[in-house]
mmCIF file of C-alpha atoms in Angstrom:
data_model
loop_
_atom_site.group_PDB
_atom_site.id
_atom_site.type_symbol
_atom_site.label_atom_id
_atom_site.label_comp_id
_atom_site.label_asym_id
_atom_site.label_seq_id
_atom_site.Cartn_x
_atom_site.Cartn_y
_atom_site.Cartn_z
ATOM 1 C CA MET D 971 -88.136 26.721 107.853
ATOM 2 C CA VAL D 972 -85.032 26.124 105.876
ATOM 3 C CA PHE D 973 -84.058 28.741 103.213
ATOM 4 C CA ASP D 974 -81.486 27.890 100.490
ATOM 5 C CA ASP D 975 -79.944 31.089 100.574
ATOM 6 C CA ILE D 976 -77.091 29.798 98.140
ATOM 7 C CA ASP D 977 -79.134 28.617 95.256
ATOM 8 C CA LEU D 978 -82.262 30.880 95.586
ATOM 9 C CA PRO D 979 -82.151 34.064 93.452
ATOM 10 C CA TRP D 980 -82.754 37.367 95.496
ATOM 11 C CA ASP D 981 -86.353 37.937 93.966
ATOM 12 C CA ASP D 982 -87.361 34.396 94.716
ATOM 13 C CA LEU D 983 -85.985 34.686 98.192
ATOM 14 C CA THR D 984 -87.925 37.843 98.859
ATOM 15 C CA ARG D 985 -91.191 36.134 97.833
ATOM 16 C CA ALA D 986 -90.378 33.020 99.828
ATOM 17 C CA LYS D 987 -89.699 35.306 102.996
ATOM 18 C CA ALA D 988 -92.945 36.937 102.371
ATOM 19 C CA SER D 989 -94.799 33.636 102.174
ATOM 20 C CA ALA D 990 -92.981 32.377 105.354
ATOM 21 C CA LYS D 991 -94.374 35.556 107.210
ATOM 22 C CA ARG D 992 -97.756 34.925 105.880
ATOM 23 C CA PHE D 993 -97.573 31.378 107.306
ATOM 24 C CA LEU D 994 -96.837 32.715 110.711
ATOM 25 C CA THR D 995 -100.065 34.669 110.961
ATOM 26 C CA ALA D 996 -102.355 32.181 108.897
ATOM 27 C CA GLY D 997 -100.875 28.655 109.352
ATOM 28 C CA LEU D 998 -99.003 28.546 112.710
ATOM 29 C CA ALA D 999 -100.938 26.740 115.390
ATOM 30 C CA ALA D 1000 -100.679 27.817 119.068
ATOM 31 C CA ASN D 1001 -98.268 24.997 120.132
ATOM 32 C CA ASP D 1002 -96.262 24.893 116.853
ATOM 33 C CA ARG D 1003 -92.526 25.632 117.214
ATOM 34 C CA VAL D 1004 -90.556 26.938 114.234
ATOM 35 C CA GLY D 1005 -86.845 27.228 113.730
ATOM 36 C CA VAL D 1006 -85.372 29.372 111.035
ATOM 37 C CA LEU D 1007 -82.325 27.911 109.191
ATOM 38 C CA THR D 1008 -80.168 28.623 106.054
ATOM 39 C CA VAL D 1009 -78.217 26.301 104.088
ATOM 40 C CA SER D 1010 -75.274 28.593 104.290
ATOM 41 C CA SER D 1011 -75.295 29.386 108.039
ATOM 42 C CA GLY D 1012 -77.382 26.717 109.690
ATOM 43 C CA VAL D 1013 -79.507 27.792 112.523
ATOM 44 C CA LEU D 1014 -80.577 31.379 112.680
ATOM 45 C CA LEU D 1015 -83.134 30.923 115.286
ATOM 46 C CA PRO D 1016 -83.642 27.779 117.334
ATOM 47 C CA PHE D 1017 -87.159 26.304 117.571
ATOM 48 C CA THR D 1018 -89.579 28.584 119.259
ATOM 49 C CA ALA D 1019 -93.255 29.475 119.357
ATOM 50 C CA ASP D 1020 -92.548 33.250 119.480
ATOM 51 C CA ALA D 1021 -93.918 34.589 116.113
ATOM 52 C CA ALA D 1022 -92.216 37.971 116.578
ATOM 53 C CA ARG D 1023 -88.816 36.267 116.955
ATOM 54 C CA ILE D 1024 -89.541 34.112 114.016
ATOM 55 C CA ALA D 1025 -90.454 37.016 111.907
ATOM 56 C CA GLU D 1026 -87.198 38.859 112.874
ATOM 57 C CA ALA D 1027 -85.116 35.861 111.900
ATOM 58 C CA ILE D 1028 -86.937 35.568 108.553
ATOM 59 C CA ASP D 1029 -85.997 39.258 107.948
ATOM 60 C CA LYS D 1030 -82.344 38.318 108.521
ATOM 61 C CA VAL D 1031 -82.197 35.820 105.638
ATOM 62 C CA SER D 1032 -80.357 37.175 102.681
ATOM 63 C CA ALA D 1033 -79.264 35.725 99.368
ATOM 64 C CA ARG D 1034 -75.740 34.435 99.251
ATOM 65 C CA GLU D 1035 -76.090 33.524 95.636
ATOM 66 C CA ARG D 1036 -73.134 31.460 94.430
ATOM 67 C CA LYS D 1037 -74.277 30.465 91.034
ATOM 68 C CA VAL D 1038 -71.280 29.554 88.839
ATOM 69 C CA ARG D 1039 -71.229 31.001 85.320
ATOM 70 C CA LEU D 1040 -68.175 31.868 83.110
ATOM 71 C CA GLU D 1041 -68.033 35.374 81.978
ATOM 72 C CA GLY D 1042 -67.416 36.093 78.300
ATOM 73 C CA CYS D 1043 -67.762 33.698 75.377
ATOM 74 C CA PRO D 1044 -69.343 31.230 75.348
ATOM 75 C CA LEU D 1045 -71.680 31.690 78.329
ATOM 76 C CA LEU D 1046 -72.058 28.293 80.038
ATOM 77 C CA THR D 1047 -74.853 27.972 82.474
ATOM 78 C CA GLU D 1048 -74.823 25.061 85.036
ATOM 79 C CA GLY D 1049 -77.125 23.058 82.801
ATOM 80 C CA ASP D 1050 -74.915 23.637 79.855
ATOM 81 C CA ALA D 1051 -71.790 22.595 81.818
ATOM 82 C CA TYR D 1052 -73.460 19.430 83.203
ATOM 83 C CA GLN D 1053 -74.619 18.383 79.712
ATOM 84 C CA ILE D 1054 -71.186 18.919 78.169
ATOM 85 C CA ALA D 1055 -69.197 17.608 80.968
ATOM 86 C CA ASN D 1056 -71.205 14.328 81.216
ATOM 87 C CA ASN D 1057 -71.294 13.914 77.360
ATOM 88 C CA ASN D 1058 -75.103 14.078 77.370
ATOM 89 C CA ASN D 1059 -75.647 16.596 74.651
ATOM 90 C CA LEU D 1060 -73.439 16.870 71.515
ATOM 91 C CA THR D 1061 -75.755 19.682 70.123
ATOM 92 C CA THR D 1062 -75.108 21.799 73.201
ATOM 93 C CA LEU D 1063 -71.351 21.154 72.807
ATOM 94 C CA ASP D 1064 -71.555 22.050 69.192
ATOM 95 C CA ILE D 1065 -73.444 25.323 69.829
ATOM 96 C CA LYS D 1066 -70.949 26.401 72.481
ATOM 97 C CA ALA D 1067 -67.937 25.623 70.376
ATOM 98 C CA GLU D 1068 -69.501 27.582 67.539
ATOM 99 C CA GLU D 1069 -70.098 30.408 69.961
ATOM 100 C CA LEU D 1070 -66.409 30.247 70.927
ATOM 101 C CA THR D 1071 -65.237 30.093 67.252
ATOM 102 C CA ASN D 1072 -67.333 33.128 66.397
ATOM 103 C CA CYS D 1073 -66.163 35.320 69.363
ATOM 104 C CA GLN D 1074 -62.567 34.279 69.486
ATOM 105 C CA LYS D 1075 -61.226 34.333 65.893
ATOM 106 C CA GLY D 1076 -58.199 32.150 65.373
ATOM 107 C CA VAL D 1077 -59.376 29.462 67.603
ATOM 108 C CA CYS D 1078 -60.009 27.166 64.653
ATOM 109 C CA PRO D 1079 -58.503 27.102 61.295
ATOM 110 C CA PRO D 1080 -60.751 28.307 58.487
ATOM 111 C CA LEU D 1081 -63.506 25.773 57.915
ATOM 112 C CA PRO D 1082 -64.787 24.686 54.574
ATOM 113 C CA PRO D 1083 -68.029 25.929 53.386
ATOM 114 C CA VAL D 1084 -69.812 22.729 53.724
ATOM 115 C CA ARG D 1085 -69.750 21.546 57.328
ATOM 116 C CA THR D 1086 -69.192 17.861 58.104
ATOM 117 C CA ARG D 1087 -69.326 15.899 61.277
ATOM 118 C CA GLN D 1088 -65.786 15.831 62.978
ATOM 119 C CA LYS D 1089 -64.367 12.846 64.874
ATOM 120 C CA ASN D 1090 -65.422 14.578 67.954
ATOM 121 C CA GLY D 1091 -69.086 14.159 66.995
ATOM 122 C CA THR D 1092 -69.669 17.909 66.306
ATOM 123 C CA THR D 1093 -69.219 20.208 63.267
ATOM 124 C CA SER D 1094 -66.863 22.410 65.224
ATOM 125 C CA CYS D 1095 -63.082 22.028 65.145
ATOM 126 C CA ASP D 1096 -61.247 20.086 67.728
ATOM 127 C CA GLN D 1097 -59.676 22.901 69.388
ATOM 128 C CA ALA D 1098 -62.895 24.789 70.047
ATOM 129 C CA VAL D 1099 -64.570 21.581 71.319
ATOM 130 C CA GLU D 1100 -61.751 20.842 73.702
ATOM 131 C CA ALA D 1101 -61.788 24.372 75.148
ATOM 132 C CA VAL D 1102 -65.410 24.287 75.607
ATOM 133 C CA GLN D 1103 -65.225 20.866 77.236
ATOM 134 C CA ARG D 1104 -62.446 22.110 79.651
ATOM 135 C CA MET D 1105 -64.589 25.177 80.535
ATOM 136 C CA ALA D 1106 -67.550 22.953 81.151
ATOM 137 C CA HIS D 1107 -65.712 20.572 83.377
ATOM 138 C CA ALA D 1108 -64.352 23.587 85.351
ATOM 139 C CA VAL D 1109 -67.955 25.037 85.714
ATOM 140 C CA TRP D 1110 -69.545 21.627 86.567
ATOM 141 C CA ASP D 1111 -66.881 20.630 89.218
ATOM 142 C CA GLN D 1112 -67.708 23.960 91.129
ATOM 143 C CA VAL D 1113 -71.431 23.358 90.797
ATOM 144 C CA ARG D 1114 -71.106 19.683 92.076
ATOM 145 C CA GLU D 1115 -69.068 21.025 95.068
ATOM 146 C CA GLN D 1116 -71.774 23.523 95.836
ATOM 147 C CA SER D 1117 -74.523 21.001 95.522
ATOM 148 C CA ARG D 1118 -72.454 18.620 97.724
ATOM 149 C CA ILE D 1119 -72.315 21.287 100.409
ATOM 150 C CA THR D 1120 -76.067 21.990 100.091
ATOM 151 C CA LEU D 1121 -76.912 18.251 100.500
ATOM 152 C CA LEU D 1122 -74.574 17.942 103.551
ATOM 153 C CA SER D 1123 -76.197 20.993 105.227
ATOM 154 C CA LEU D 1124 -79.742 19.436 104.646
ATOM 155 C CA GLU D 1125 -78.461 16.209 106.093
ATOM 156 C CA ASN D 1126 -77.044 17.889 109.184
ATOM 157 C CA MET D 1127 -80.496 19.662 109.710
ATOM 158 C CA VAL D 1128 -82.463 16.392 109.315
ATOM 159 C CA ASP D 1129 -80.250 14.709 111.778
ATOM 160 C CA SER D 1130 -80.601 17.564 114.293
ATOM 161 C CA MET D 1131 -84.388 17.481 113.837
ATOM 162 C CA ALA D 1132 -84.364 13.694 114.430
ATOM 163 C CA ARG D 1133 -83.402 14.262 117.973
ATOM 164 C CA LEU D 1134 -86.448 16.404 118.715
ATOM 165 C CA LYS D 1135 -89.511 15.062 120.229
ATOM 166 C CA GLY D 1136 -92.988 15.140 118.491
ATOM 167 C CA THR D 1137 -93.973 15.708 114.983
ATOM 168 C CA ARG D 1138 -91.278 17.597 112.925
ATOM 169 C CA VAL D 1139 -91.702 19.089 109.434
ATOM 170 C CA MET D 1140 -88.950 20.540 107.328
ATOM 171 C CA LEU D 1141 -90.032 23.239 104.853
ATOM 172 C CA LEU D 1142 -87.316 23.880 102.306
ATOM 173 C CA THR D 1143 -87.420 26.992 100.177
ATOM 174 C CA SER D 1144 -85.105 26.368 97.168
ATOM 175 C CA SER D 1145 -85.208 27.112 93.455
ATOM 176 C CA GLY D 1146 -83.358 23.763 93.190
ATOM 177 C CA PHE D 1147 -79.975 22.744 92.570
ATOM 178 C CA LEU D 1148 -78.121 20.351 90.200
ATOM 179 C CA TYR D 1149 -76.931 17.115 91.855
ATOM 180 C CA GLY D 1150 -75.910 14.877 88.819
ATOM 181 C CA GLY D 1151 -73.327 12.468 89.919
ATOM 182 C CA LEU D 1152 -74.058 12.945 93.556
ATOM 183 C CA GLN D 1153 -76.924 10.262 93.827
ATOM 184 C CA PHE D 1154 -75.028 8.249 96.397
ATOM 185 C CA ASP D 1155 -74.657 11.393 98.688
ATOM 186 C CA GLN D 1156 -78.344 12.300 98.041
ATOM 187 C CA HIS D 1157 -79.473 8.840 99.396
ATOM 188 C CA GLN D 1158 -77.305 8.999 102.508
#
């Protein structure tokens, strides 16, 4: 059992741990061996058939949520940062630039009452657009690095399991993570 303790919010992790414990009583066959691993720490418990030890290891799993968000204005989620940093969505860029303009007076010169499309493809001033793009790139760089580390951890776990005899199954509990631009790494 692999718990993505980095990307899984606390309440989801709590439900995942409860489901994992139910699996121990309802789905575990007599000869099945289970290991408990986390993305952040690797092996918490090597493969064993001892259900009590497995349950104890599951109890030790805790959220180490490292979601990246900028505080303040505009609030950029990982998805916003991805869309803006990869030039996928001018509407998101325009909305976030407008939020910045509204909360940080003086970022842009006064705009005419009738908005027109700027050279940057948005209706926001260049200064706000450039500031939001810088923020988005900073957030996206952090998210990409976290995702790269998660993929490397999973790769190491798969490589480790490949050396074991018999049938092997990896059950990953994760809320998902962004990996745009990491396709090469993902396919390794």
